[in-house]
CSV table of C-alpha atoms in Angstrom, one decimal:
chain,number,residue,atom,x,y,z
X,1007,UNK,CA,17.9,207.7,202.5
X,1008,UNK,CA,17.1,209.5,205.9
X,1009,UNK,CA,15.7,212.8,206.9
X,1010,UNK,CA,17.1,214.3,210.3
X,1011,UNK,CA,15.6,217.6,211.7
X,1012,UNK,CA,17.3,220.6,213.6
X,1013,UNK,CA,14.5,221.9,215.6
X,1014,UNK,CA,15.6,224.8,218.1
X,1015,UNK,CA,13.5,226.7,221.1
X,1016,UNK,CA,12.3,230.2,220.1
X,1017,UNK,CA,15.5,232.1,221.1
X,1018,UNK,CA,17.7,229.3,219.2
X,1019,UNK,CA,19.5,229.1,222.1
X,1020,UNK,CA,18.6,225.0,222.6
X,1021,UNK,CA,18.3,222.2,220.6
X,1022,UNK,CA,15.7,219.0,220.6
X,1023,UNK,CA,17.3,215.7,221.3
X,1024,UNK,CA,15.5,212.0,221.6
X,1025,UNK,CA,16.9,209.7,223.4
X,1026,UNK,CA,16.4,206.3,221.2
X,1027,UNK,CA,15.1,203.3,222.9
X,1028,UNK,CA,16.8,200.8,220.4
X,1029,UNK,CA,20.1,202.4,221.2
X,1030,UNK,CA,19.9,204.7,224.2
X,1031,UNK,CA,21.9,207.7,222.8
X,1032,UNK,CA,20.7,211.2,222.2
X,1033,UNK,CA,20.1,212.3,218.8
X,1034,UNK,CA,18.6,214.6,216.9
X,1035,UNK,CA,15.2,213.5,215.3
X,1036,UNK,CA,15.1,211.5,212.4
X,1037,UNK,CA,14.9,208.5,210.3
X,1038,UNK,CA,14.4,206.8,207.2
X,1039,UNK,CA,12.3,208.1,204.3
X,1040,UNK,CA,9.0,206.2,203.6
X,1041,UNK,CA,8.4,205.1,199.4
X,1042,UNK,CA,6.9,207.9,197.9
X,1043,UNK,CA,7.7,210.1,200.6
X,1044,UNK,CA,9.7,213.8,200.2
X,1045,UNK,CA,12.3,214.1,202.5
X,1046,UNK,CA,11.2,217.2,204.1
X,1047,UNK,CA,7.7,215.6,205.2
X,1048,UNK,CA,9.6,212.8,206.7
X,1049,UNK,CA,12.1,214.7,208.9
X,1050,UNK,CA,8.4,216.4,209.8
X,1051,UNK,CA,7.0,213.2,210.8
X,1052,UNK,CA,9.8,211.5,212.2
X,1053,UNK,CA,9.8,214.7,214.8
X,1054,UNK,CA,6.1,214.2,215.7
X,1055,UNK,CA,6.8,210.3,216.1
X,1056,UNK,CA,9.8,210.5,218.3
X,1057,UNK,CA,9.3,213.7,220.5
X,1058,UNK,CA,5.5,214.9,219.9
X,1059,UNK,CA,5.9,218.0,218.6
X,1060,UNK,CA,4.7,219.3,215.4
X,1061,UNK,CA,7.2,221.3,213.1
X,1062,UNK,CA,7.5,222.7,210.1
X,1063,UNK,CA,10.3,223.8,207.8
X,1064,UNK,CA,12.4,226.5,208.0
X,1065,UNK,CA,14.8,225.7,205.5
X,1066,UNK,CA,16.9,222.6,203.8
X,1067,UNK,CA,20.5,222.5,205.5
X,1068,UNK,CA,22.7,219.8,203.6
X,1069,UNK,CA,22.3,216.5,201.7
X,1070,UNK,CA,25.2,214.3,202.5
X,1071,UNK,CA,26.4,211.4,200.4
X,1072,UNK,CA,26.8,208.1,201.8
X,1073,UNK,CA,30.6,207.2,202.4
X,1074,UNK,CA,30.5,203.7,203.3
X,1075,UNK,CA,27.9,200.5,204.5
X,1076,UNK,CA,27.2,202.5,207.8
X,1077,UNK,CA,25.9,205.5,206.1
X,1078,UNK,CA,23.0,206.3,203.3
X,1079,UNK,CA,22.0,209.4,202.0
X,1080,UNK,CA,20.8,212.1,204.7
X,1081,UNK,CA,18.8,215.4,204.1
X,1082,UNK,CA,18.8,217.5,206.7
X,1083,UNK,CA,16.5,220.3,207.8
X,1084,UNK,CA,16.3,223.2,210.4
X,1085,UNK,CA,12.6,223.3,211.4
X,1086,UNK,CA,10.6,225.4,214.1
X,1087,UNK,CA,8.0,224.4,216.8
X,1088,UNK,CA,4.0,225.1,215.3
X,1089,UNK,CA,2.7,222.9,217.9
X,1090,UNK,CA,2.1,219.7,220.4
X,1091,UNK,CA,3.8,218.9,223.8
X,1092,UNK,CA,7.2,216.7,224.1
X,1093,UNK,CA,6.5,213.3,225.1
X,1094,UNK,CA,8.2,209.9,224.9
X,1095,UNK,CA,7.2,207.0,222.5
X,1096,UNK,CA,8.0,203.9,220.9
X,1097,UNK,CA,11.4,205.0,219.5
X,1098,UNK,CA,11.9,207.2,222.3
X,1099,UNK,CA,12.6,206.9,226.4
X,1100,UNK,CA,13.6,210.6,226.8
X,1101,UNK,CA,13.0,213.9,224.9
X,1102,UNK,CA,14.4,217.6,225.8
X,1103,UNK,CA,16.1,220.5,224.9
X,1104,UNK,CA,20.1,220.9,225.6
X,1105,UNK,CA,22.0,224.1,224.9
X,1106,UNK,CA,23.6,223.8,221.1
X,1107,UNK,CA,27.0,223.8,222.7
X,1108,UNK,CA,26.6,221.1,225.6
X,1109,UNK,CA,24.1,218.3,225.5
X,1110,UNK,CA,24.1,214.8,227.4
X,1111,UNK,CA,26.8,211.9,226.4
X,1112,UNK,CA,26.8,209.9,224.7
X,1113,UNK,CA,25.7,211.1,221.6
X,1114,UNK,CA,26.5,210.0,218.1
X,1115,UNK,CA,29.7,212.2,216.8
X,1116,UNK,CA,27.8,212.8,213.0
X,1117,UNK,CA,24.7,214.3,215.0
X,1118,UNK,CA,27.5,216.8,216.5
X,1119,UNK,CA,28.5,217.5,212.9
X,1120,UNK,CA,24.8,218.0,211.5
X,1121,UNK,CA,24.1,220.5,214.4
X,1122,UNK,CA,27.4,222.6,213.5
X,1123,UNK,CA,26.1,222.7,209.9
X,1124,UNK,CA,23.0,224.2,210.6
X,1125,UNK,CA,24.3,226.5,213.4
X,1126,UNK,CA,26.6,227.8,210.6
X,1127,UNK,CA,23.7,229.5,209.0
X,1128,UNK,CA,25.1,229.4,205.4
X,1129,UNK,CA,22.7,230.7,202.7
X,1130,UNK,CA,23.7,228.0,200.2
X,1131,UNK,CA,22.6,224.0,200.6
X,1132,UNK,CA,25.5,222.0,201.6
X,1133,UNK,CA,26.5,219.0,199.8
X,1134,UNK,CA,29.2,216.7,201.0
X,1135,UNK,CA,29.9,213.3,202.2
X,1136,UNK,CA,28.9,212.5,205.6
X,1137,UNK,CA,31.7,213.1,208.6
X,1138,UNK,CA,32.0,211.2,211.9
X,1139,UNK,CA,30.2,208.2,211.1
X,1140,UNK,CA,33.0,205.5,210.1
X,1141,UNK,CA,34.8,202.3,211.1
X,1142,UNK,CA,37.2,204.4,213.1
X,1143,UNK,CA,34.7,206.3,215.4
X,1144,UNK,CA,32.5,203.0,215.5
X,1145,UNK,CA,35.5,201.7,217.6
X,1146,UNK,CA,36.1,203.9,219.4
X,1147,UNK,CA,32.3,203.7,220.7
X,1148,UNK,CA,32.8,199.9,220.9
X,1149,UNK,CA,36.1,200.5,223.6
X,1150,UNK,CA,33.7,203.4,225.4
X,1151,UNK,CA,30.3,202.2,225.4
X,1152,UNK,CA,30.7,198.3,224.4
X,1153,UNK,CA,26.7,197.7,225.2
X,1154,UNK,CA,25.5,201.0,222.9
X,1155,UNK,CA,27.9,199.8,220.1
X,1156,UNK,CA,26.6,196.3,220.0
X,1157,UNK,CA,23.2,197.5,220.0
X,1158,UNK,CA,24.1,199.8,217.0
X,1159,UNK,CA,25.6,197.0,215.2
X,1160,UNK,CA,22.9,194.6,215.8
X,1161,UNK,CA,20.2,197.5,214.6
X,1162,UNK,CA,22.2,198.5,211.2
X,1163,UNK,CA,22.2,194.3,210.4
X,1164,UNK,CA,18.6,194.1,211.2
X,1165,UNK,CA,18.6,192.8,214.2
X,1166,UNK,CA,15.7,194.7,216.0
X,1167,UNK,CA,16.4,195.6,219.8
X,1168,UNK,CA,13.9,197.7,221.4
X,1169,UNK,CA,14.0,197.5,225.2
X,1170,UNK,CA,10.9,199.1,226.9
């Protein structure tokens, strides 16, 4: 299972994105939940590891159930900044805040959906399948960005690729 964080600036006009080192695309910070770790703690840890920012969870937005081999259970949290400064890490090549309605390409479509779910500000926990990460969208990405897609597939197969 994984945990993902949506971190807004003070005015909630911009969202934190990190550019991954292994597959150089812009994503919301997040990653795998360690054994014995709760999803909220994992989200906070991942933000710090990938961006240098210290955050706290404001609310849990959603739990997404897997829809195939490309997805896993994912917990989505809205977080706010409590300290730290943005910096790159062993997992990221760039970090920045971007307008919630306009961010740099390429970005995984699934992250766009997660950001929209967070911005909807629903009072109840969203529980639904992962949307946007499927073979059709992967094929589209292969055609549009063949190197990125190859790196993503290698990563999913457990072949590490970390260009420094």
